Amino acid sequence: SALLSLTTILLMLRHLLRDLLALATLGACAAARPGGELAVSLLPDNVEGDGLWIVGTAWPIAAQTPAEAFQLPTGIHKWQAKSGCVFDNAPEGGPFTLLVVNFGACDDSSLYEHLRDKLGETQVDGWGVVIPSDSADAHALHLANFETGEPPDFPGTVITVSKNLGDKLKAMSADKLDKAKLNVTRVTQEVTLDTPVHASTVQGHTSTFLYRHAGARAETDRSVTISITPTFGDPDLYVSTCATAEQCLPLAYYDLVERSPGDDVMVVPMVPSKPLVAIVVEAADTTEYTMLLSTASSIVPLEPGDQPRRPAVPRRYEAGADEYRYFSVRFPAAAHDQPLHFAVTPLTGDPDLYLAASSQDTPVRPDKTDSTWSSAEQEGQPQHRYEHLTVATSDRGRCSGSGCTYYLSVQADHAPSTFSVVAWAGDTAVQLMEGGRQAGELPAGGTRFYVAHVAGSHSDLSIVADMASGAARLYARVGKKAGPQPEEHSWSSDTGSDLGIEIRHDDAEFCTNCEIHVAVACEAACSYTLVSGANQTVAVLEDGAPAREEVSPGSYEYFKLYLSEKTVDVEVVLTVFSGNPDIYATVDGANPRPTRGNFQWSSEDAASDVLLIDHRDELLTGCQLEQDTCVLYIGVYGQDDEAVSSFSLLASAYPVSSAFHVALPTAIEGDYDAYPADFGPALPRSPLTGALVQAEPKHACSELTNAAALSGKIVLVQRGPRDETACPLPHAYFANKIKRVQDAGAVGVVMANNVEGSLVFMGAVSGDHATLVEVPSVFVSKATGDLLERHLHDDAGVFVQLASPSGRVPLLVDGEPQHGVSGHSQWRYYELFTPPGADDVTVSVTPDFGNPDLFVRVRDYPDTLRYTWSSESEGGDTIHIAADDPDLCRQCALVVGVLGQ
């Protein structure tokens, strides 16, 4: 049997617990809020209307009770609200249903208090209160300030109803009302796979949906992904699986919850005994959203918009390592003579985009071996930070006609990925989701259009473009397409990487419940991500890409980083340009806006801040076990009492286990914790795969007795031994052992610990052969080394892979400083994308302390032996690359390495 790492065992337990949870009774889970949309019937007249559940303790929400309908107390009495929200005493003999008349005499907050106190005087529970809407275009009245308490302390049930039903009730005689009764039914909408559902929910209320997982899909798809994409607002997701609809509804208990600000994605495991999924969407803020259910085999339809009426809508999804997610899009007829655009915004990982077109009825699933268009990096082609494909009108691969469908596949290359995907034609605008991040690439002189929805709150609105390369300008105006001419915009930005528009709520042209049209115009070829949001919006960060922002004194700016990998070290770097901001962070989903008084980690340095979270941190590992995708929430606080703080925030997740992978035998296949050496070449981006052979002697301290067997192999070497007489210095140095097996022809080395305990870094020391090491190497635990040694004599042997960690390389932005930390003999890597022009390139490193050295290599990680340019001066270093340097590539990635000496 395989000896697995503690992390692997915990992950197995997590999945086991999730399956057990899906099988458990609903009553074992926490209670959800009962509020939601209602269908209301007036009996015996059978007058129908809609309503909203405001507060109540009377609805029978026990898991064992179907409770498809609830009847308010028989006998309806008009209850007049007088000036100042004063009510007469409640009628004696209750409880009855009280119809509030002249609601305008009260405001939301005082109404609750007056109703509660007046009915409390009766010392009778179970009253019904009905509040009619007074607006002809309102379905039902939403009471945003109606204080319910936890739990509600109201002696009955309060609902609001639409104006048509309210007018009918007000017109009825007292005798007729005395015999009337109101039946209340929770509104439930059935949903199906791969069909978008557009909905809206007012703040504090819920919408209920039911999905039946049955048929052939249920036999092969073991889980269902629920994605909710808000145009604005913050929908939260509560889900339970059950055997029958009576058990599911109303949803009194839930198995799973996702309450991250902004969009939500949840993977629901399905079991045959519980084929129904009850879904409740609760609005933390009033929200308009699209919900879509899909499975791993789904081809998810995208909404390409219809210029100029509707914008294209991005969708956020997740995919496991090397997995595909499939999408399709049908463009409107007007798009036949327009270029077609397809874009993937990578939030984590490195997704690749594959595209094909077909007029046939049979769906197509393009992949890396069979596609018409591809964004995957190819030798000799320009490199791009983001995945963007454009199909020109003259492209022979295009199809046309009503049956023409474009099929997209997004593959998470080598590592899990969180991404958003969108498709549009011509100048159709792309919807900006509040706090969401949308990538774009444009040629010189190009323009792209977006739409940001402004909700009903009176909060300042910011629209920021974080540049990956090039320069651009932003334009914005209300209601119409924006452009560079003065009459085409109300607001614009300055050119530069700190690109943004701030629209204050007291601006004469500011609006609510409206659309702001945004244009991004590139003077030179540019690459960027665009994000919009109001105050308190939690903005999504792209792993490894700096986001530039400002924060006012005493205020916070909020961000979140998705952690797709399960074992990562997290680094959050705050580069300060002015002021003195501080970092506060948490993985507590119940507290997505950490503050100085409520956080799990912090950094409060006087200047720039660096926050490091080790992969073994209990809070981090707990989040990774509980969530499919753990989310790190970050608050940046403006510490300076007088000035606005300007900064960039770079958050990166560095996988620690993907550097070393066992491919065979299958009994022990998987990733294992490993640290690469701080000397010798960096681990390759493409995995180095080979047979594993053990050195003899195992510690490789003396002449090798099996040198011929090591040629072309990856060699297992043991640290030590602890007896210094058996392996005296300098033979015991890590670098000297690796150099010895390298001289025998080894192509890589796995160094195994000889004692129990945590991993150690293999660093260079004075007098060793570190500068002569030319093969990659990693350090693994004693448990991993013992496991490998036991399987070396299996018939199939042991095959392993060494590869650079799958995390994204942090991005350097042209002209923007980036703070960083590098330990002794430790590398820090960054990626810089060169423009298509003929510019010189200058890279410099300025130490706060220490003596860093600087290395640059085209398209791959540099090290002390493999680099294109270097500077190893005392103190700071600068590399200047002339535009005519033959080694300088254009539209490619330069990898910059900083080595701490």
mmCIF file with all atom_site columns, N, CA and C in Angstrom, residues 331-383:
data_model
loop_
_atom_site.group_PDB
_atom_site.id
_atom_site.type_symbol
_atom_site.label_atom_id
_atom_site.label_alt_id
_atom_site.label_comp_id
_atom_site.label_asym_id
_atom_site.label_entity_id
_atom_site.label_seq_id
_atom_site.pdbx_PDB_ins_code
_atom_site.Cartn_x
_atom_site.Cartn_y
_atom_site.Cartn_z
_atom_site.occupancy
_atom_site.B_iso_or_equiv
_atom_site.pdbx_formal_charge
_atom_site.auth_seq_id
_atom_site.auth_comp_id
_atom_site.auth_asym_id
_atom_site.auth_atom_id
_atom_site.pdbx_PDB_model_num
ATOM 1   N N  . PHE A 1 331 ? -24.043 33.267 -33.276 1.00 0.00 ? 331 PHE A N  1
ATOM 2   C CA . PHE A 1 331 ? -24.063 34.707 -33.418 1.00 0.00 ? 331 PHE A CA 1
ATOM 3   C C  . PHE A 1 331 ? -25.327 35.149 -34.158 1.00 0.00 ? 331 PHE A C  1
ATOM 4   N N  . PRO A 1 332 ? -25.801 36.374 -33.913 1.00 0.00 ? 332 PRO A N  1
ATOM 5   C CA . PRO A 1 332 ? -26.963 36.877 -34.650 1.00 0.00 ? 332 PRO A CA 1
ATOM 6   C C  . PRO A 1 332 ? -26.640 37.035 -36.129 1.00 0.00 ? 332 PRO A C  1
ATOM 7   N N  . ALA A 1 333 ? -27.670 37.098 -36.938 1.00 0.00 ? 333 ALA A N  1
ATOM 8   C CA . ALA A 1 333 ? -27.479 37.149 -38.390 1.00 0.00 ? 333 ALA A CA 1
ATOM 9   C C  . ALA A 1 333 ? -26.630 38.347 -38.806 1.00 0.00 ? 333 ALA A C  1
ATOM 10  N N  . ALA A 1 334 ? -26.735 39.450 -38.063 1.00 0.00 ? 334 ALA A N  1
ATOM 11  C CA . ALA A 1 334 ? -25.995 40.664 -38.433 1.00 0.00 ? 334 ALA A CA 1
ATOM 12  C C  . ALA A 1 334 ? -24.493 40.484 -38.308 1.00 0.00 ? 334 ALA A C  1
ATOM 13  N N  . ALA A 1 335 ? -24.043 39.397 -37.669 1.00 0.00 ? 335 ALA A N  1
ATOM 14  C CA . ALA A 1 335 ? -22.609 39.191 -37.447 1.00 0.00 ? 335 ALA A CA 1
ATOM 15  C C  . ALA A 1 335 ? -21.914 38.549 -38.640 1.00 0.00 ? 335 ALA A C  1
ATOM 16  N N  . HIS A 1 336 ? -22.645 38.253 -39.710 1.00 0.00 ? 336 HIS A N  1
ATOM 17  C CA . HIS A 1 336 ? -22.042 37.488 -40.804 1.00 0.00 ? 336 HIS A CA 1
ATOM 18  C C  . HIS A 1 336 ? -20.914 38.253 -41.487 1.00 0.00 ? 336 HIS A C  1
ATOM 19  N N  . ASP A 1 337 ? -20.939 39.597 -41.432 1.00 0.00 ? 337 ASP A N  1
ATOM 20  C CA . ASP A 1 337 ? -19.882 40.381 -42.071 1.00 0.00 ? 337 ASP A CA 1
ATOM 21  C C  . ASP A 1 337 ? -19.018 41.101 -41.042 1.00 0.00 ? 337 ASP A C  1
ATOM 22  N N  . GLN A 1 338 ? -18.958 40.547 -39.831 1.00 0.00 ? 338 GLN A N  1
ATOM 23  C CA . GLN A 1 338 ? -18.165 41.162 -38.762 1.00 0.00 ? 338 GLN A CA 1
ATOM 24  C C  . GLN A 1 338 ? -17.124 40.164 -38.249 1.00 0.00 ? 338 GLN A C  1
ATOM 25  N N  . PRO A 1 339 ? -15.983 40.649 -37.768 1.00 0.00 ? 339 PRO A N  1
ATOM 26  C CA . PRO A 1 339 ? -15.030 39.739 -37.129 1.00 0.00 ? 339 PRO A CA 1
ATOM 27  C C  . PRO A 1 339 ? -15.628 39.171 -35.842 1.00 0.00 ? 339 PRO A C  1
ATOM 28  N N  . LEU A 1 340 ? -15.275 37.934 -35.528 1.00 0.00 ? 340 LEU A N  1
ATOM 29  C CA . LEU A 1 340 ? -15.786 37.256 -34.336 1.00 0.00 ? 340 LEU A CA 1
ATOM 30  C C  . LEU A 1 340 ? -14.653 37.171 -33.306 1.00 0.00 ? 340 LEU A C  1
ATOM 31  N N  . HIS A 1 341 ? -14.989 37.464 -32.053 1.00 0.00 ? 341 HIS A N  1
ATOM 32  C CA . HIS A 1 341 ? -13.975 37.505 -30.995 1.00 0.00 ? 341 HIS A CA 1
ATOM 33  C C  . HIS A 1 341 ? -14.309 36.493 -29.909 1.00 0.00 ? 341 HIS A C  1
ATOM 34  N N  . PHE A 1 342 ? -13.260 35.838 -29.409 1.00 0.00 ? 342 PHE A N  1
ATOM 35  C CA . PHE A 1 342 ? -13.403 34.848 -28.340 1.00 0.00 ? 342 PHE A CA 1
ATOM 36  C C  . PHE A 1 342 ? -12.279 35.109 -27.334 1.00 0.00 ? 342 PHE A C  1
ATOM 37  N N  . ALA A 1 343 ? -12.620 35.275 -26.057 1.00 0.00 ? 343 ALA A N  1
ATOM 38  C CA . ALA A 1 343 ? -11.605 35.651 -25.075 1.00 0.00 ? 343 ALA A CA 1
ATOM 39  C C  . ALA A 1 343 ? -11.772 34.841 -23.802 1.00 0.00 ? 343 ALA A C  1
ATOM 40  N N  . VAL A 1 344 ? -10.643 34.434 -23.232 1.00 0.00 ? 344 VAL A N  1
ATOM 41  C CA . VAL A 1 344 ? -10.599 33.759 -21.938 1.00 0.00 ? 344 VAL A CA 1
ATOM 42  C C  . VAL A 1 344 ? -9.765  34.613 -20.991 1.00 0.00 ? 344 VAL A C  1
ATOM 43  N N  . THR A 1 345 ? -10.319 34.934 -19.837 1.00 0.00 ? 345 THR A N  1
ATOM 44  C CA . THR A 1 345 ? -9.596  35.680 -18.810 1.00 0.00 ? 345 THR A CA 1
ATOM 45  C C  . THR A 1 345 ? -9.112  34.697 -17.759 1.00 0.00 ? 345 THR A C  1
ATOM 46  N N  . PRO A 1 346 ? -7.805  34.425 -17.676 1.00 0.00 ? 346 PRO A N  1
ATOM 47  C CA . PRO A 1 346 ? -7.303  33.458 -16.692 1.00 0.00 ? 346 PRO A CA 1
ATOM 48  C C  . PRO A 1 346 ? -7.161  34.116 -15.321 1.00 0.00 ? 346 PRO A C  1
ATOM 49  N N  . LEU A 1 347 ? -7.925  33.663 -14.355 1.00 0.00 ? 347 LEU A N  1
ATOM 50  C CA . LEU A 1 347 ? -7.805  34.167 -12.993 1.00 0.00 ? 347 LEU A CA 1
ATOM 51  C C  . LEU A 1 347 ? -6.810  33.345 -12.195 1.00 0.00 ? 347 LEU A C  1
ATOM 52  N N  . THR A 1 348 ? -6.730  32.046 -12.488 1.00 0.00 ? 348 THR A N  1
ATOM 53  C CA . THR A 1 348 ? -5.682  31.174 -11.960 1.00 0.00 ? 348 THR A CA 1
ATOM 54  C C  . THR A 1 348 ? -5.316  30.186 -13.053 1.00 0.00 ? 348 THR A C  1
ATOM 55  N N  . GLY A 1 349 ? -4.118  29.618 -12.943 1.00 0.00 ? 349 GLY A N  1
ATOM 56  C CA . GLY A 1 349 ? -3.708  28.594 -13.894 1.00 0.00 ? 349 GLY A CA 1
ATOM 57  C C  . GLY A 1 349 ? -3.410  29.167 -15.268 1.00 0.00 ? 349 GLY A C  1
ATOM 58  N N  . ASP A 1 350 ? -3.305  28.275 -16.239 1.00 0.00 ? 350 ASP A N  1
ATOM 59  C CA . ASP A 1 350 ? -2.944  28.648 -17.605 1.00 0.00 ? 350 ASP A CA 1
ATOM 60  C C  . ASP A 1 350 ? -3.888  27.965 -18.584 1.00 0.00 ? 350 ASP A C  1
ATOM 61  N N  . PRO A 1 351 ? -5.103  28.482 -18.755 1.00 0.00 ? 351 PRO A N  1
ATOM 62  C CA . PRO A 1 351 ? -6.049  27.849 -19.672 1.00 0.00 ? 351 PRO A CA 1
ATOM 63  C C  . PRO A 1 351 ? -5.700  28.144 -21.132 1.00 0.00 ? 351 PRO A C  1
ATOM 64  N N  . ASP A 1 352 ? -5.940  27.179 -22.002 1.00 0.00 ? 352 ASP A N  1
ATOM 65  C CA . ASP A 1 352 ? -5.773  27.342 -23.444 1.00 0.00 ? 352 ASP A CA 1
ATOM 66  C C  . ASP A 1 352 ? -7.138  27.244 -24.110 1.00 0.00 ? 352 ASP A C  1
ATOM 67  N N  . LEU A 1 353 ? -7.288  27.966 -25.209 1.00 0.00 ? 353 LEU A N  1
ATOM 68  C CA . LEU A 1 353 ? -8.574  28.054 -25.911 1.00 0.00 ? 353 LEU A CA 1
ATOM 69  C C  . LEU A 1 353 ? -8.461  27.389 -27.277 1.00 0.00 ? 353 LEU A C  1
ATOM 70  N N  . TYR A 1 354 ? -9.408  26.490 -27.565 1.00 0.00 ? 354 TYR A N  1
ATOM 71  C CA . TYR A 1 354 ? -9.482  25.810 -28.866 1.00 0.00 ? 354 TYR A CA 1
ATOM 72  C C  . TYR A 1 354 ? -10.866 26.064 -29.471 1.00 0.00 ? 354 TYR A C  1
ATOM 73  N N  . LEU A 1 355 ? -10.918 26.245 -30.795 1.00 0.00 ? 355 LEU A N  1
ATOM 74  C CA . LEU A 1 355 ? -12.148 26.705 -31.440 1.00 0.00 ? 355 LEU A CA 1
ATOM 75  C C  . LEU A 1 355 ? -12.367 25.980 -32.754 1.00 0.00 ? 355 LEU A C  1
ATOM 76  N N  . ALA A 1 356 ? -13.632 25.659 -33.020 1.00 0.00 ? 356 ALA A N  1
ATOM 77  C CA . ALA A 1 356 ? -14.024 25.062 -34.298 1.00 0.00 ? 356 ALA A CA 1
ATOM 78  C C  . ALA A 1 356 ? -15.422 25.546 -34.636 1.00 0.00 ? 356 ALA A C  1
ATOM 79  N N  . ALA A 1 357 ? -15.781 25.459 -35.914 1.00 0.00 ? 357 ALA A N  1
ATOM 80  C CA . ALA A 1 357 ? -17.106 25.879 -36.372 1.00 0.00 ? 357 ALA A CA 1
ATOM 81  C C  . ALA A 1 357 ? -17.771 24.733 -37.122 1.00 0.00 ? 357 ALA A C  1
ATOM 82  N N  . SER A 1 358 ? -19.096 24.658 -37.016 1.00 0.00 ? 358 SER A N  1
ATOM 83  C CA . SER A 1 358 ? -19.819 23.578 -37.689 1.00 0.00 ? 358 SER A CA 1
ATOM 84  C C  . SER A 1 358 ? -21.243 24.013 -37.986 1.00 0.00 ? 358 SER A C  1
ATOM 85  N N  . SER A 1 359 ? -21.744 23.569 -39.140 1.00 0.00 ? 359 SER A N  1
ATOM 86  C CA . SER A 1 359 ? -23.152 23.784 -39.492 1.00 0.00 ? 359 SER A CA 1
ATOM 87  C C  . SER A 1 359 ? -23.966 22.508 -39.336 1.00 0.00 ? 359 SER A C  1
ATOM 88  N N  . GLN A 1 360 ? -23.334 21.469 -38.814 1.00 0.00 ? 360 GLN A N  1
ATOM 89  C CA . GLN A 1 360 ? -24.005 20.187 -38.632 1.00 0.00 ? 360 GLN A CA 1
ATOM 90  C C  . GLN A 1 360 ? -24.730 20.158 -37.281 1.00 0.00 ? 360 GLN A C  1
ATOM 91  N N  . ASP A 1 361 ? -25.657 19.207 -37.133 1.00 0.00 ? 361 ASP A N  1
ATOM 92  C CA . ASP A 1 361 ? -26.394 19.080 -35.883 1.00 0.00 ? 361 ASP A CA 1
ATOM 93  C C  . ASP A 1 361 ? -25.552 18.435 -34.785 1.00 0.00 ? 361 ASP A C  1
ATOM 94  N N  . THR A 1 362 ? -24.551 17.641 -35.165 1.00 0.00 ? 362 THR A N  1
ATOM 95  C CA . THR A 1 362 ? -23.731 16.947 -34.179 1.00 0.00 ? 362 THR A CA 1
ATOM 96  C C  . THR A 1 362 ? -22.757 17.912 -33.516 1.00 0.00 ? 362 THR A C  1
ATOM 97  N N  . PRO A 1 363 ? -22.756 18.005 -32.178 1.00 0.00 ? 363 PRO A N  1
ATOM 98  C CA . PRO A 1 363 ? -21.843 18.925 -31.499 1.00 0.00 ? 363 PRO A CA 1
ATOM 99  C C  . PRO A 1 363 ? -20.384 18.561 -31.750 1.00 0.00 ? 363 PRO A C  1
ATOM 100 N N  . VAL A 1 364 ? -19.525 19.544 -31.654 1.00 0.00 ? 364 VAL A N  1
ATOM 101 C CA . VAL A 1 364 ? -18.088 19.384 -31.849 1.00 0.00 ? 364 VAL A CA 1
ATOM 102 C C  . VAL A 1 364 ? -17.384 19.766 -30.551 1.00 0.00 ? 364 VAL A C  1
ATOM 103 N N  . ARG A 1 365 ? -16.360 18.991 -30.186 1.00 0.00 ? 365 ARG A N  1
ATOM 104 C CA . ARG A 1 365 ? -15.547 19.307 -29.006 1.00 0.00 ? 365 ARG A CA 1
ATOM 105 C C  . ARG A 1 365 ? -14.085 19.416 -29.438 1.00 0.00 ? 365 ARG A C  1
ATOM 106 N N  . PRO A 1 366 ? -13.664 20.603 -29.864 1.00 0.00 ? 366 PRO A N  1
ATOM 107 C CA . PRO A 1 366 ? -12.262 20.749 -30.301 1.00 0.00 ? 366 PRO A CA 1
ATOM 108 C C  . PRO A 1 366 ? -11.309 20.540 -29.141 1.00 0.00 ? 366 PRO A C  1
ATOM 109 N N  . ASP A 1 367 ? -10.078 20.134 -29.441 1.00 0.00 ? 367 ASP A N  1
ATOM 110 C CA . ASP A 1 367 ? -9.052  19.967 -28.415 1.00 0.00 ? 367 ASP A CA 1
ATOM 111 C C  . ASP A 1 367 ? -7.698  20.294 -29.016 1.00 0.00 ? 367 ASP A C  1
ATOM 112 N N  . LYS A 1 368 ? -6.631  20.020 -28.267 1.00 0.00 ? 368 LYS A N  1
ATOM 113 C CA . LYS A 1 368 ? -5.290  20.400 -28.709 1.00 0.00 ? 368 LYS A CA 1
ATOM 114 C C  . LYS A 1 368 ? -4.840  19.642 -29.955 1.00 0.00 ? 368 LYS A C  1
ATOM 115 N N  . THR A 1 369 ? -5.483  18.521 -30.263 1.00 0.00 ? 369 THR A N  1
ATOM 116 C CA . THR A 1 369 ? -5.100  17.739 -31.443 1.00 0.00 ? 369 THR A CA 1
ATOM 117 C C  . THR A 1 369 ? -6.015  17.990 -32.629 1.00 0.00 ? 369 THR A C  1
ATOM 118 N N  . ASP A 1 370 ? -7.174  18.606 -32.416 1.00 0.00 ? 370 ASP A N  1
ATOM 119 C CA . ASP A 1 370 ? -8.139  18.767 -33.488 1.00 0.00 ? 370 ASP A CA 1
ATOM 120 C C  . ASP A 1 370 ? -8.959  20.036 -33.260 1.00 0.00 ? 370 ASP A C  1
ATOM 121 N N  . SER A 1 371 ? -8.498  21.127 -33.827 1.00 0.00 ? 371 SER A N  1
ATOM 122 C CA . SER A 1 371 ? -9.229  22.385 -33.750 1.00 0.00 ? 371 SER A CA 1
ATOM 123 C C  . SER A 1 371 ? -8.876  23.229 -34.961 1.00 0.00 ? 371 SER A C  1
ATOM 124 N N  . THR A 1 372 ? -9.756  24.166 -35.294 1.00 0.00 ? 372 THR A N  1
ATOM 125 C CA . THR A 1 372 ? -9.489  25.056 -36.429 1.00 0.00 ? 372 THR A CA 1
ATOM 126 C C  . THR A 1 372 ? -8.646  26.248 -36.003 1.00 0.00 ? 372 THR A C  1
ATOM 127 N N  . TRP A 1 373 ? -8.909  26.745 -34.812 1.00 0.00 ? 373 TRP A N  1
ATOM 128 C CA . TRP A 1 373 ? -8.149  27.866 -34.274 1.00 0.00 ? 373 TRP A CA 1
ATOM 129 C C  . TRP A 1 373 ? -7.709  27.507 -32.861 1.00 0.00 ? 373 TRP A C  1
ATOM 130 N N  . SER A 1 374 ? -6.559  28.027 -32.452 1.00 0.00 ? 374 SER A N  1
ATOM 131 C CA . SER A 1 374 ? -6.038  27.710 -31.126 1.00 0.00 ? 374 SER A CA 1
ATOM 132 C C  . SER A 1 374 ? -5.253  28.890 -30.578 1.00 0.00 ? 374 SER A C  1
ATOM 133 N N  . SER A 1 375 ? -5.367  29.110 -29.253 1.00 0.00 ? 375 SER A N  1
ATOM 134 C CA . SER A 1 375 ? -4.559  30.143 -28.593 1.00 0.00 ? 375 SER A CA 1
ATOM 135 C C  . SER A 1 375 ? -3.326  29.567 -27.923 1.00 0.00 ? 375 SER A C  1
ATOM 136 N N  . ALA A 1 376 ? -3.153  28.234 -27.964 1.00 0.00 ? 376 ALA A N  1
ATOM 137 C CA . ALA A 1 376 ? -2.016  27.605 -27.299 1.00 0.00 ? 376 ALA A CA 1
ATOM 138 C C  . ALA A 1 376 ? -0.714  28.112 -27.907 1.00 0.00 ? 376 ALA A C  1
ATOM 139 N N  . GLU A 1 377 ? 0.274   28.282 -27.052 1.00 0.00 ? 377 GLU A N  1
ATOM 140 C CA . GLU A 1 377 ? 1.556   28.823 -27.489 1.00 0.00 ? 377 GLU A CA 1
ATOM 141 C C  . GLU A 1 377 ? 2.220   27.882 -28.483 1.00 0.00 ? 377 GLU A C  1
ATOM 142 N N  . GLN A 1 378 ? 2.694   28.457 -29.605 1.00 0.00 ? 378 GLN A N  1
ATOM 143 C CA . GLN A 1 378 ? 3.354   27.672 -30.643 1.00 0.00 ? 378 GLN A CA 1
ATOM 144 C C  . GLN A 1 378 ? 4.716   28.281 -30.944 1.00 0.00 ? 378 GLN A C  1
ATOM 145 N N  . GLU A 1 379 ? 5.657   27.428 -31.286 1.00 0.00 ? 379 GLU A N  1
ATOM 146 C CA . GLU A 1 379 ? 7.029   27.847 -31.548 1.00 0.00 ? 379 GLU A CA 1
ATOM 147 C C  . GLU A 1 379 ? 7.059   28.894 -32.655 1.00 0.00 ? 379 GLU A C  1
ATOM 148 N N  . GLY A 1 380 ? 7.744   30.006 -32.365 1.00 0.00 ? 380 GLY A N  1
ATOM 149 C CA . GLY A 1 380 ? 7.900   31.037 -33.366 1.00 0.00 ? 380 GLY A CA 1
ATOM 150 C C  . GLY A 1 380 ? 6.755   32.023 -33.461 1.00 0.00 ? 380 GLY A C  1
ATOM 151 N N  . GLN A 1 381 ? 5.656   31.778 -32.736 1.00 0.00 ? 381 GLN A N  1
ATOM 152 C CA . GLN A 1 381 ? 4.518   32.675 -32.780 1.00 0.00 ? 381 GLN A CA 1
ATOM 153 C C  . GLN A 1 381 ? 4.581   33.668 -31.625 1.00 0.00 ? 381 GLN A C  1
ATOM 154 N N  . PRO A 1 382 ? 3.932   34.842 -31.774 1.00 0.00 ? 382 PRO A N  1
ATOM 155 C CA . PRO A 1 382 ? 3.924   35.803 -30.664 1.00 0.00 ? 382 PRO A CA 1
ATOM 156 C C  . PRO A 1 382 ? 3.318   35.196 -29.402 1.00 0.00 ? 382 PRO A C  1
ATOM 157 N N  . GLN A 1 383 ? 3.860   35.595 -28.257 1.00 0.00 ? 383 GLN A N  1
ATOM 158 C CA . GLN A 1 383 ? 3.323   35.146 -26.974 1.00 0.00 ? 383 GLN A CA 1
ATOM 159 C C  . GLN A 1 383 ? 2.381   36.205 -26.417 1.00 0.00 ? 383 GLN A C  1
#
